[in-house]
Structures are given as C-alpha cells and as structure tokens.
Amino acid sequence: MREIILLKLGELVLKGLNRHRFEEQLMANAKRRLKPLGAFKVYTRQSITYVEPQSDDCDTAAAFAAMQKVFGAADVCLCRECEKDQDAMLAAIKEFLADQIAAARTFKVECKRSDKTFPLNSIQLAQYLGGELDEAYPHMRAEMHHPDLIVNVEVRETAAYIHGNPAPGAGGLPVGVGGRAVSLLSGGIDSPVASWMMAKRGLSLEMVHFFSYPYTSPEAKEKVLDLARILTPYTGRLVVHVVPFTAIQEELRRSCPEELFTILMRRFMMRIAAEVAHRTGSGCLITGESLGQVASQTMEAMRCTGVVTDLHIFSPVVGMDKEEIVRISRKIGAFETSILPYEDCCTVFTPKHPRLKPTRAECERAEEKLDVEGMVKTAADNIERVFIAME
C-alpha cells in the first residue's frame, strides 16, 4: 500500500466553463514544485488533484510540504491507498492513522463513494467502519459535531483512499491564471506580504527593487533577494529587476524642493516599474502601501504617485494595520528577514518635514527642470536581473 497526496480544490470548483484552465494551471505549478523531489504523476479527477509517487526514491514528505504552498489547493491530505474492500480499509485506518487515533478522544468517520459499483453506500460504509473503530479503541468515542479526528475514506474508481484531518492548503487561485504583474519589493515588511497576497489571486510576478549603492549596502540588496527566495515556494521562480537608483536620488536632491523629495522619488519608482511592466508584458503594478503609515502614503501622496502611469495599481495591504500585516509576514516566513537592520533606498535623503498633502501641479512643476524620460530610460536600461529559482 502506497502513500499519495490529494489536493482538495477550493474556489476553483466554482468556476464555470473555463474551470479546466484553472485546474491545468494548478497541475502545471504542482509539477514544477515536485520536479526536484522525484517522479510524481499529477492529475485531476472530480475536483481532486492527485499527486502519486512513481518510484520508491520520491520524497513524499517534502512533496507534501511543498503542496501546502501551491495556491489553488484549499486542503492537502496525505493518504494511504488501499483495496476497495471494507476490511482492507479498516486495516489501513488502524495502521496509517495509528498516531492520530492514539491522540484523539473523539472521532467521526466520513465516507465518499464515487464508485457507485461498490456494494455499500457512503452511510453504510461509515457505520461499519465507525462501529469497528469504536469497539477497537475504547479510549475514543464517536462525536458527530466537533470530533478530534475525522477519519476520511474515499472510494474512487481505481482504489480507496484513507486520510485523517487534512492540512490547510494555501488557498486562492493558481499562479498564472490572472496574468503577470510587477511588484515593487523593498526590504520591509509590507511589500513581501503584498506580493504574496496578489500571487494568491493568480498573478505571476516580476519583482522590482531600487538599489542606491553606496547609500545602501550590498547586504541590503541580499536581504531583498532572500525575501524573494522566501516567496518562491508560493510564487514559483522569480526574476528580481534590481534598478540602479543612486543617480536619480542624487539629481532629485540637487534640483528639487526637499519637502517633495520622497514623493518625487516615488513617482520615478512608479515610472520605472511601469517601464519594466511594458518590457515584461505585465499588466499592472503591486505596491505595499498602507494608507497613512508614512508621509508618502497619505491619500494625496498616493494620488500623486499613481497618476504617472496608466497601469492599474494593486495595493492589497492599503486598509490593513501593521499587526495584520505582521501576522501574514510571520505566516509566510518573511518577518525575521524583513526586520534585519539593513536600510533600503527609501531612507536615503529623507526630508525632515515631508509634504503630507502634495498636489499633482507642484510635483509637475518640480519635475520641469528634469529630463524625466531620459532618467527613467537610463535606469531601466541598466537594470540587473537576478533569477531566483525554487530551492
């Protein structure tokens, strides 16, 4: 009897005639994540994606952990395959779920019979298995509403599958079904969370980071690349476009009012990110802006930065407080890296009294003496591209 992994689909089952496109993307993403772990067969039947090891050297435990980070799966189950015989199912339950049974004080058996040729219906099979378990394990009692352990038995066309309580999956939609986006990735807490949230909605990501050497250190750049590595189990492989930003910041400091420095810097960031989007075939931008968190994230400031591009800008954490953002950052494993004490370019030349309510007109007046188009093109033409593969 072998172990396989089942991915229970979440909102994908609500899709209509194009549902197969979502399922195919999920399977393609799963296959890429599984490639370093051995030969696995991946296919979908009746709203379940099956991940079957094809040889003894497959790392099933690592595959199970990897599948928990594949967007599109609501639950992930490690299952024991067995014969479609009620006594074989009972034996598999006792062996495969021994540890969970020992820890549980209440239990419930849930059966699903997709193979209608099986002689017992779902209720009859659950009653038989439940009765046998109740007799075999006196420390457990049946509880239909809130049991410690749910014993799941699925009778399908080729075999029966046994599993206990499922592990939570990543949810959302498979990466790639929503198109491609450019995400502005700083070294802070917010932007990795924003990137993760939009990948969860099916967007493939191109990452843009603004690097101001020597004002920011190589360690600060490596910190951002580490954040990208943390995201790759969820997003798939990434490209980080590292933008040389020093010359633009120095020109802004020389030529523009100090109180507008931060907002003008952000306007250049959005222009360059939009140029990267154009060159990579991306359809929108993603930022980690949270309303009112800093001077450049007031309503007026965000309006001034957004008008420099006609691309749609997604800011998924805009209405969240810091505690909510930190909670997600910890969940995805980014928090400890995000708080490392390496400053990014947003802290360079920070004005003492930044303008909280800038206007579009004053920003445009300040930029009149600048070769905006030339500065953007030079920065975009000198981007360093770092390819982040899944480990």
Short mmCIF file of N, CA, C and O in Angstrom, two decimals, residues 78-168:
data_model
loop_
_atom_site.label_atom_id
_atom_site.label_comp_id
_atom_site.label_asym_id
_atom_site.label_seq_id
_atom_site.Cartn_x
_atom_site.Cartn_y
_atom_site.Cartn_z
N LEU A 78 -2.38 13.78 3.11
CA LEU A 78 -1.51 12.64 2.89
C LEU A 78 -2.34 11.39 3.11
O LEU A 78 -2.91 11.19 4.19
N CYS A 79 -2.43 10.56 2.10
CA CYS A 79 -3.38 9.45 2.11
C CYS A 79 -2.68 8.11 1.96
O CYS A 79 -1.59 8.02 1.40
N ARG A 80 -3.33 7.09 2.44
CA ARG A 80 -2.91 5.71 2.20
C ARG A 80 -3.89 5.11 1.19
O ARG A 80 -5.11 5.13 1.38
N GLU A 81 -3.34 4.58 0.13
CA GLU A 81 -4.15 3.89 -0.87
C GLU A 81 -4.34 2.44 -0.45
O GLU A 81 -3.41 1.81 0.06
N CYS A 82 -5.54 1.94 -0.65
CA CYS A 82 -5.78 0.53 -0.31
C CYS A 82 -6.84 -0.05 -1.24
O CYS A 82 -7.45 0.66 -2.04
N GLU A 83 -7.05 -1.36 -1.10
CA GLU A 83 -8.05 -2.03 -1.92
C GLU A 83 -9.46 -1.54 -1.55
O GLU A 83 -9.71 -1.12 -0.43
N LYS A 84 -10.36 -1.67 -2.52
CA LYS A 84 -11.75 -1.28 -2.28
C LYS A 84 -12.50 -2.44 -1.61
O LYS A 84 -13.41 -3.04 -2.17
N ASP A 85 -12.08 -2.69 -0.39
CA ASP A 85 -12.67 -3.75 0.44
C ASP A 85 -12.79 -3.20 1.84
O ASP A 85 -11.84 -2.61 2.37
N GLN A 86 -13.94 -3.38 2.49
CA GLN A 86 -14.18 -2.72 3.77
C GLN A 86 -13.20 -3.17 4.85
O GLN A 86 -12.78 -2.37 5.69
N ASP A 87 -12.79 -4.44 4.83
CA ASP A 87 -11.84 -4.89 5.83
C ASP A 87 -10.44 -4.37 5.54
O ASP A 87 -9.67 -4.07 6.46
N ALA A 88 -10.09 -4.23 4.25
CA ALA A 88 -8.80 -3.64 3.88
C ALA A 88 -8.76 -2.17 4.29
O ALA A 88 -7.73 -1.67 4.75
N MET A 89 -9.88 -1.49 4.16
CA MET A 89 -9.96 -0.08 4.58
C MET A 89 -9.77 0.03 6.09
O MET A 89 -9.04 0.90 6.57
N LEU A 90 -10.40 -0.86 6.85
CA LEU A 90 -10.28 -0.82 8.31
C LEU A 90 -8.83 -1.06 8.73
O LEU A 90 -8.30 -0.36 9.61
N ALA A 91 -8.18 -2.02 8.09
CA ALA A 91 -6.78 -2.30 8.42
C ALA A 91 -5.89 -1.11 8.09
O ALA A 91 -4.98 -0.76 8.85
N ALA A 92 -6.16 -0.46 6.96
CA ALA A 92 -5.37 0.71 6.57
C ALA A 92 -5.57 1.85 7.56
O ALA A 92 -4.61 2.57 7.89
N ILE A 93 -6.79 2.05 8.03
CA ILE A 93 -7.06 3.10 9.02
C ILE A 93 -6.26 2.85 10.28
O ILE A 93 -5.59 3.75 10.81
N LYS A 94 -6.30 1.63 10.77
CA LYS A 94 -5.62 1.31 12.03
C LYS A 94 -4.11 1.49 11.91
O LYS A 94 -3.46 1.95 12.85
N GLU A 95 -3.55 1.17 10.77
CA GLU A 95 -2.11 1.28 10.60
C GLU A 95 -1.69 2.72 10.27
O GLU A 95 -0.81 3.29 10.92
N PHE A 96 -2.34 3.30 9.28
CA PHE A 96 -1.90 4.60 8.76
C PHE A 96 -2.21 5.74 9.74
O PHE A 96 -1.44 6.70 9.85
N LEU A 97 -3.32 5.64 10.45
CA LEU A 97 -3.72 6.71 11.36
C LEU A 97 -3.47 6.36 12.82
O LEU A 97 -4.08 6.95 13.72
N ALA A 98 -2.54 5.47 13.06
CA ALA A 98 -2.31 4.99 14.43
C ALA A 98 -1.97 6.12 15.39
O ALA A 98 -2.51 6.19 16.50
N ASP A 99 -1.08 7.02 14.99
CA ASP A 99 -0.68 8.12 15.88
C ASP A 99 -1.84 9.07 16.16
O ASP A 99 -2.03 9.52 17.29
N GLN A 100 -2.62 9.39 15.12
CA GLN A 100 -3.76 10.29 15.31
C GLN A 100 -4.85 9.64 16.16
O GLN A 100 -5.49 10.31 16.97
N ILE A 101 -5.04 8.36 15.97
CA ILE A 101 -6.02 7.65 16.79
C ILE A 101 -5.60 7.64 18.25
O ILE A 101 -6.41 7.84 19.17
N ALA A 102 -4.31 7.43 18.51
CA ALA A 102 -3.81 7.38 19.88
C ALA A 102 -4.00 8.73 20.59
O ALA A 102 -4.25 8.76 21.81
N ALA A 103 -3.91 9.82 19.84
CA ALA A 103 -4.02 11.16 20.44
C ALA A 103 -5.46 11.64 20.57
O ALA A 103 -5.75 12.56 21.34
N ALA A 104 -6.37 11.04 19.81
CA ALA A 104 -7.75 11.53 19.78
C ALA A 104 -8.59 10.95 20.92
O ALA A 104 -8.35 9.83 21.39
N ARG A 105 -9.56 11.76 21.33
CA ARG A 105 -10.53 11.28 22.32
C ARG A 105 -11.92 11.15 21.71
O ARG A 105 -12.79 10.48 22.24
N THR A 106 -12.15 11.82 20.63
CA THR A 106 -13.41 11.71 19.90
C THR A 106 -13.10 11.54 18.42
O THR A 106 -12.06 12.00 17.93
N PHE A 107 -14.01 10.91 17.69
CA PHE A 107 -13.76 10.67 16.26
C PHE A 107 -15.07 10.62 15.49
O PHE A 107 -16.16 10.49 16.07
N LYS A 108 -14.91 10.70 14.20
CA LYS A 108 -16.03 10.61 13.27
C LYS A 108 -15.50 10.00 11.98
O LYS A 108 -14.35 10.25 11.58
N VAL A 109 -16.30 9.19 11.32
CA VAL A 109 -15.93 8.62 10.03
C VAL A 109 -16.77 9.27 8.95
O VAL A 109 -18.00 9.31 9.05
N GLU A 110 -16.11 9.79 7.94
CA GLU A 110 -16.80 10.36 6.78
C GLU A 110 -16.37 9.59 5.54
O GLU A 110 -15.18 9.43 5.28
N CYS A 111 -17.35 9.11 4.79
CA CYS A 111 -17.08 8.32 3.59
C CYS A 111 -17.69 8.98 2.36
O CYS A 111 -18.79 9.56 2.43
N LYS A 112 -16.98 8.88 1.26
CA LYS A 112 -17.48 9.35 -0.03
C LYS A 112 -17.30 8.20 -1.02
O LYS A 112 -16.21 7.64 -1.14
N ARG A 113 -18.36 7.89 -1.72
CA ARG A 113 -18.32 6.77 -2.66
C ARG A 113 -18.54 7.30 -4.08
O ARG A 113 -19.66 7.48 -4.53
N SER A 114 -17.43 7.56 -4.77
CA SER A 114 -17.55 7.98 -6.17
C SER A 114 -17.80 6.78 -7.08
O SER A 114 -18.46 6.91 -8.12
N ASP A 115 -17.28 5.64 -6.68
CA ASP A 115 -17.50 4.40 -7.44
C ASP A 115 -18.84 3.79 -6.99
O ASP A 115 -18.92 3.14 -5.94
N LYS A 116 -19.85 3.97 -7.79
CA LYS A 116 -21.19 3.50 -7.40
C LYS A 116 -21.35 1.99 -7.50
O LYS A 116 -22.39 1.45 -7.11
N THR A 117 -20.33 1.30 -8.02
CA THR A 117 -20.41 -0.16 -8.07
C THR A 117 -20.01 -0.79 -6.73
O THR A 117 -20.22 -1.99 -6.53
N PHE A 118 -19.43 0.01 -5.84
CA PHE A 118 -19.06 -0.52 -4.54
C PHE A 118 -20.34 -0.90 -3.79
O PHE A 118 -21.30 -0.11 -3.75
N PRO A 119 -20.40 -2.10 -3.17
CA PRO A 119 -21.68 -2.60 -2.64
C PRO A 119 -22.28 -1.79 -1.50
O PRO A 119 -23.51 -1.77 -1.35
N LEU A 120 -21.48 -1.14 -0.67
CA LEU A 120 -22.02 -0.33 0.42
C LEU A 120 -22.08 1.13 0.00
O LEU A 120 -21.16 1.65 -0.64
N ASN A 121 -23.17 1.82 0.38
CA ASN A 121 -23.19 3.25 0.12
C ASN A 121 -22.38 3.98 1.19
O ASN A 121 -21.88 3.36 2.13
N SER A 122 -22.28 5.28 1.08
CA SER A 122 -21.41 6.05 1.97
C SER A 122 -21.82 5.90 3.44
O SER A 122 -20.98 5.73 4.33
N ILE A 123 -23.13 5.96 3.71
CA ILE A 123 -23.62 5.87 5.09
C ILE A 123 -23.35 4.48 5.66
O ILE A 123 -22.88 4.34 6.81
N GLN A 124 -23.60 3.45 4.88
CA GLN A 124 -23.38 2.08 5.35
C GLN A 124 -21.91 1.82 5.65
O GLN A 124 -21.55 1.21 6.66
N LEU A 125 -21.04 2.31 4.78
CA LEU A 125 -19.60 2.12 4.98
C LEU A 125 -19.13 2.86 6.23
O LEU A 125 -18.35 2.32 7.03
N ALA A 126 -19.61 4.10 6.42
CA ALA A 126 -19.23 4.88 7.60
C ALA A 126 -19.72 4.19 8.88
O ALA A 126 -19.01 4.17 9.91
N GLN A 127 -20.92 3.65 8.84
CA GLN A 127 -21.45 2.96 10.01
C GLN A 127 -20.62 1.73 10.36
O GLN A 127 -20.31 1.48 11.53
N TYR A 128 -20.22 0.98 9.32
CA TYR A 128 -19.42 -0.23 9.57
C TYR A 128 -18.06 0.14 10.16
O TYR A 128 -17.64 -0.41 11.19
N LEU A 129 -17.36 1.07 9.51
CA LEU A 129 -16.02 1.43 9.98
C LEU A 129 -16.08 2.10 11.35
O LEU A 129 -15.23 1.83 12.22
N GLY A 130 -17.07 2.97 11.55
CA GLY A 130 -17.21 3.63 12.84
C GLY A 130 -17.46 2.66 13.97
O GLY A 130 -16.89 2.78 15.06
N GLY A 131 -18.30 1.68 13.70
CA GLY A 131 -18.59 0.68 14.72
C GLY A 131 -17.36 -0.14 15.07
O GLY A 131 -17.10 -0.42 16.26
N GLU A 132 -16.61 -0.55 14.08
CA GLU A 132 -15.39 -1.33 14.32
C GLU A 132 -14.36 -0.51 15.09
O GLU A 132 -13.69 -1.03 16.00
N LEU A 133 -14.20 0.76 14.75
CA LEU A 133 -13.23 1.60 15.45
C LEU A 133 -13.66 1.86 16.89
O LEU A 133 -12.84 1.88 17.81
N ASP A 134 -14.95 2.05 17.08
CA ASP A 134 -15.46 2.29 18.44
C ASP A 134 -15.19 1.09 19.34
O ASP A 134 -14.83 1.24 20.51
N GLU A 135 -15.33 -0.09 18.77
CA GLU A 135 -15.09 -1.31 19.55
C GLU A 135 -13.60 -1.55 19.78
O GLU A 135 -13.18 -2.00 20.85
N ALA A 136 -12.78 -1.19 18.78
CA ALA A 136 -11.34 -1.47 18.87
C ALA A 136 -10.60 -0.47 19.75
O ALA A 136 -9.54 -0.80 20.31
N TYR A 137 -11.12 0.73 19.90
CA TYR A 137 -10.42 1.77 20.63
C TYR A 137 -11.35 2.37 21.71
O TYR A 137 -12.01 3.39 21.47
N PRO A 138 -11.39 1.78 22.85
CA PRO A 138 -12.31 2.26 23.90
C PRO A 138 -11.98 3.65 24.43
O PRO A 138 -12.85 4.28 25.06
N HIS A 139 -10.76 4.14 24.20
CA HIS A 139 -10.42 5.49 24.67
C HIS A 139 -11.08 6.57 23.82
O HIS A 139 -11.09 7.74 24.20
N MET A 140 -11.62 6.20 22.65
CA MET A 140 -12.29 7.16 21.77
C MET A 140 -13.78 6.93 21.79
O MET A 140 -14.24 5.79 21.90
N ARG A 141 -14.51 8.01 21.65
CA ARG A 141 -15.96 7.89 21.48
C ARG A 141 -16.39 8.65 20.23
O ARG A 141 -15.74 9.62 19.82
N ALA A 142 -17.47 8.23 19.63
CA ALA A 142 -17.97 8.89 18.42
C ALA A 142 -18.53 10.26 18.77
O ALA A 142 -19.22 10.43 19.78
N GLU A 143 -18.22 11.25 17.95
CA GLU A 143 -18.70 12.63 18.13
C GLU A 143 -18.93 13.21 16.73
O GLU A 143 -17.99 13.37 15.95
N MET A 144 -20.18 13.51 16.43
CA MET A 144 -20.52 13.91 15.07
C MET A 144 -20.29 15.39 14.77
O MET A 144 -20.24 15.80 13.61
N HIS A 145 -20.19 16.22 15.80
CA HIS A 145 -20.16 17.67 15.56
C HIS A 145 -18.76 18.26 15.61
O HIS A 145 -18.36 18.97 14.68
N HIS A 146 -18.00 18.01 16.66
CA HIS A 146 -16.67 18.59 16.78
C HIS A 146 -15.66 17.53 17.22
O HIS A 146 -15.07 17.62 18.30
N PRO A 147 -15.42 16.53 16.38
CA PRO A 147 -14.50 15.45 16.78
C PRO A 147 -13.04 15.88 16.70
O PRO A 147 -12.67 16.77 15.92
N ASP A 148 -12.20 15.26 17.51
CA ASP A 148 -10.76 15.49 17.43
C ASP A 148 -10.21 14.96 16.11
O ASP A 148 -9.30 15.56 15.52
N LEU A 149 -10.73 13.85 15.66
CA LEU A 149 -10.23 13.19 14.46
C LEU A 149 -11.38 12.86 13.52
O LEU A 149 -12.37 12.25 13.94
N ILE A 150 -11.24 13.27 12.28
CA ILE A 150 -12.17 12.84 11.24
C ILE A 150 -11.43 11.84 10.36
O ILE A 150 -10.42 12.17 9.74
N VAL A 151 -11.93 10.61 10.36
CA VAL A 151 -11.37 9.57 9.51
C VAL A 151 -12.07 9.66 8.16
O VAL A 151 -13.28 9.44 8.06
N ASN A 152 -11.32 10.00 7.14
CA ASN A 152 -11.88 10.18 5.80
C ASN A 152 -11.58 8.95 4.94
O ASN A 152 -10.43 8.51 4.84
N VAL A 153 -12.63 8.44 4.31
CA VAL A 153 -12.49 7.31 3.40
C VAL A 153 -13.14 7.70 2.08
O VAL A 153 -14.33 8.06 2.05
N GLU A 154 -12.38 7.63 1.02
CA GLU A 154 -12.90 7.98 -0.30
C GLU A 154 -12.76 6.77 -1.21
O GLU A 154 -11.64 6.30 -1.46
N VAL A 155 -13.88 6.27 -1.67
CA VAL A 155 -13.89 5.12 -2.57
C VAL A 155 -14.03 5.64 -4.00
O VAL A 155 -15.09 6.14 -4.39
N ARG A 156 -12.93 5.53 -4.73
CA ARG A 156 -12.91 6.06 -6.10
C ARG A 156 -12.74 4.94 -7.10
O ARG A 156 -12.76 3.76 -6.74
N GLU A 157 -12.59 5.29 -8.36
CA GLU A 157 -12.65 4.30 -9.44
C GLU A 157 -11.60 3.21 -9.32
O GLU A 157 -11.88 2.02 -9.51
N THR A 158 -10.37 3.59 -8.98
CA THR A 158 -9.28 2.62 -9.01
C THR A 158 -8.89 2.09 -7.64
O THR A 158 -8.25 1.05 -7.53
N ALA A 159 -9.22 2.81 -6.58
CA ALA A 159 -8.79 2.42 -5.24
C ALA A 159 -9.58 3.18 -4.20
O ALA A 159 -10.39 4.07 -4.52
N ALA A 160 -9.34 2.84 -2.93
CA ALA A 160 -9.87 3.61 -1.81
C ALA A 160 -8.72 4.39 -1.18
O ALA A 160 -7.56 3.95 -1.21
N TYR A 161 -9.05 5.55 -0.60
CA TYR A 161 -8.03 6.42 -0.04
C TYR A 161 -8.42 6.76 1.40
O TYR A 161 -9.55 7.18 1.67
N ILE A 162 -7.45 6.61 2.29
CA ILE A 162 -7.66 6.83 3.72
C ILE A 162 -6.82 8.02 4.16
O ILE A 162 -5.62 8.10 3.86
N HIS A 163 -7.43 8.96 4.87
CA HIS A 163 -6.64 10.04 5.47
C HIS A 163 -7.35 10.59 6.69
O HIS A 163 -8.56 10.42 6.86
N GLY A 164 -6.58 11.24 7.54
CA GLY A 164 -7.14 11.88 8.73
C GLY A 164 -7.48 13.32 8.46
O GLY A 164 -7.86 13.70 7.34
N ASN A 165 -7.32 14.16 9.48
CA ASN A 165 -7.64 15.58 9.30
C ASN A 165 -6.71 16.19 8.24
O ASN A 165 -5.49 16.02 8.32
N PRO A 166 -7.25 16.90 7.26
CA PRO A 166 -6.39 17.49 6.24
C PRO A 166 -5.57 18.65 6.78
O PRO A 166 -5.95 19.30 7.77
N ALA A 167 -4.43 18.90 6.15
CA ALA A 167 -3.64 20.08 6.46
C ALA A 167 -4.15 21.23 5.61
O ALA A 167 -4.60 21.03 4.47
N PRO A 168 -4.13 22.44 6.13
CA PRO A 168 -4.61 23.57 5.31
C PRO A 168 -3.69 23.82 4.12
O PRO A 168 -2.46 23.75 4.24
#
